[in-house]
C-alpha positions as a printed Julia matrix, in Angstrom:
115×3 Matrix{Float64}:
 149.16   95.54  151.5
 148.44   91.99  150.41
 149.6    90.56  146.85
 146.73   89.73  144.76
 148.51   86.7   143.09
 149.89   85.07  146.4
 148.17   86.69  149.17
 151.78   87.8   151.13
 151.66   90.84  152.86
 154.05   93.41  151.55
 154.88   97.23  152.65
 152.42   99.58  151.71
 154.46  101.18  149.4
 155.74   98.0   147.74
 155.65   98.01  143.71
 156.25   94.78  143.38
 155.53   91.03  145.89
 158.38   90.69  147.94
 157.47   86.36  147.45
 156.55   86.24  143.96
 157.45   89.27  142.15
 154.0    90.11  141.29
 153.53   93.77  140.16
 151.46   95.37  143.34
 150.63   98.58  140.86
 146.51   97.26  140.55
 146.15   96.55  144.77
 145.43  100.04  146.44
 146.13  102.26  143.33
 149.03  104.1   145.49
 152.05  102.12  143.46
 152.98  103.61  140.16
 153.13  101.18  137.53
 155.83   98.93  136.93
 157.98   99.92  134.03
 160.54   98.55  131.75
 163.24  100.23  131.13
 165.4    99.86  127.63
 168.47   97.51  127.57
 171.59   99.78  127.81
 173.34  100.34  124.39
 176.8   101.93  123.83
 176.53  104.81  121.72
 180.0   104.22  118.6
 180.22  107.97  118.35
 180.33  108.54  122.42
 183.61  108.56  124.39
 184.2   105.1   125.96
 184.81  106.3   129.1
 183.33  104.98  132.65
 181.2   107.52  134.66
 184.2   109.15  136.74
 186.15  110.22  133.07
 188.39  108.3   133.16
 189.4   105.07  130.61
 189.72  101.79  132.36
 192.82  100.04  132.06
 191.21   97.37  130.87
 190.25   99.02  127.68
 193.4   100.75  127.42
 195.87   97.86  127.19
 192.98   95.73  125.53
 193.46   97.62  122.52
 197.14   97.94  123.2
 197.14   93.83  123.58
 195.25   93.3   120.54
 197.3    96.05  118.47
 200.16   92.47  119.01
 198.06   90.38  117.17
 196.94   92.97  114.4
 198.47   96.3   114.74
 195.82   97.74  112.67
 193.21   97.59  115.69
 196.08  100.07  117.28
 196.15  102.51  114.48
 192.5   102.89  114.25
 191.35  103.24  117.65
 194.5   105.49  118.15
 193.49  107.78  115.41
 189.53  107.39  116.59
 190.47  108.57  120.23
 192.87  111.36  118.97
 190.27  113.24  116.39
 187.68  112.68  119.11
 189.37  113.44  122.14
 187.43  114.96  125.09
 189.59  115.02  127.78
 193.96  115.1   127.78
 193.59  111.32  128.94
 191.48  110.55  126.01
 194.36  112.03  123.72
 197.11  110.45  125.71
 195.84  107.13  124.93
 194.91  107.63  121.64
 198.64  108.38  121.44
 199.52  105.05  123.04
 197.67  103.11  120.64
 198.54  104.72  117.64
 202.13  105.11  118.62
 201.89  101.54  119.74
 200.1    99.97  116.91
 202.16  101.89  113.89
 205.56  100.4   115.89
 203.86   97.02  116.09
 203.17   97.12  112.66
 206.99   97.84  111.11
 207.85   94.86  113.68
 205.52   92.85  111.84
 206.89   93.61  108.4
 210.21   93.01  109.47
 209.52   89.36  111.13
 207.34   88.83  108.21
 209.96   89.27  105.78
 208.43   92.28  104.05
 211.56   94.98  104.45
């Protein structure tokens, strides 16, 4: 099939011009029309897991990094992963932020003076 916008020939089952990206869905009537599909969006409530079930490591000792700087980040997402857990990894590192951010914490308050 030919592209009405460029003339280039394209499969016959092409939905879109291989040259200019013109939707083929008018030429022919066999191509379904083209159709946008939503942004993705992270839902809060869902687990933050990647599509196998497990938790990256990058998440996990993101949060655990961060829990240094404020140690609250460590409690919270600790506790969030905990009350919400799906799997036993989700609980075990809600456990290792908690754990990790509550220790961080009484190291802060010590260096900071505040025993």
């Amino acid at each position: 099939m030919f592209c009405s916008e460029c003339g280039a020939q394209n499969e016959d089952d092409a939905r879109f011009c291989g040259e200019c990206g013109t939707s083929m869905a008018g030429a022919g009537g066999n191509a379904e029309p083209a159709r946008e599909e939503a942004p993705g969006f992270i839902d809060p409530g869902a687990s933050q897991s990647t599509a196998a079930g497990t938790i990256s490591d990058g998440l996990k000792y993101g949060i655990l990094g961060a829990s240094v700087l404020m140690p609250l980040i460590g409690i919270i997402m600790g506790l969030v992963y905990l009350l919400k857990a799906d799997s036993d990894e989700s609980k075990s590192v809600g456990k290792l932020w908690l754990f990790g951010g509550l220790a961080l914490a009484v190291l802060w308050a010590f260096v900071s003076g505040g025993y």
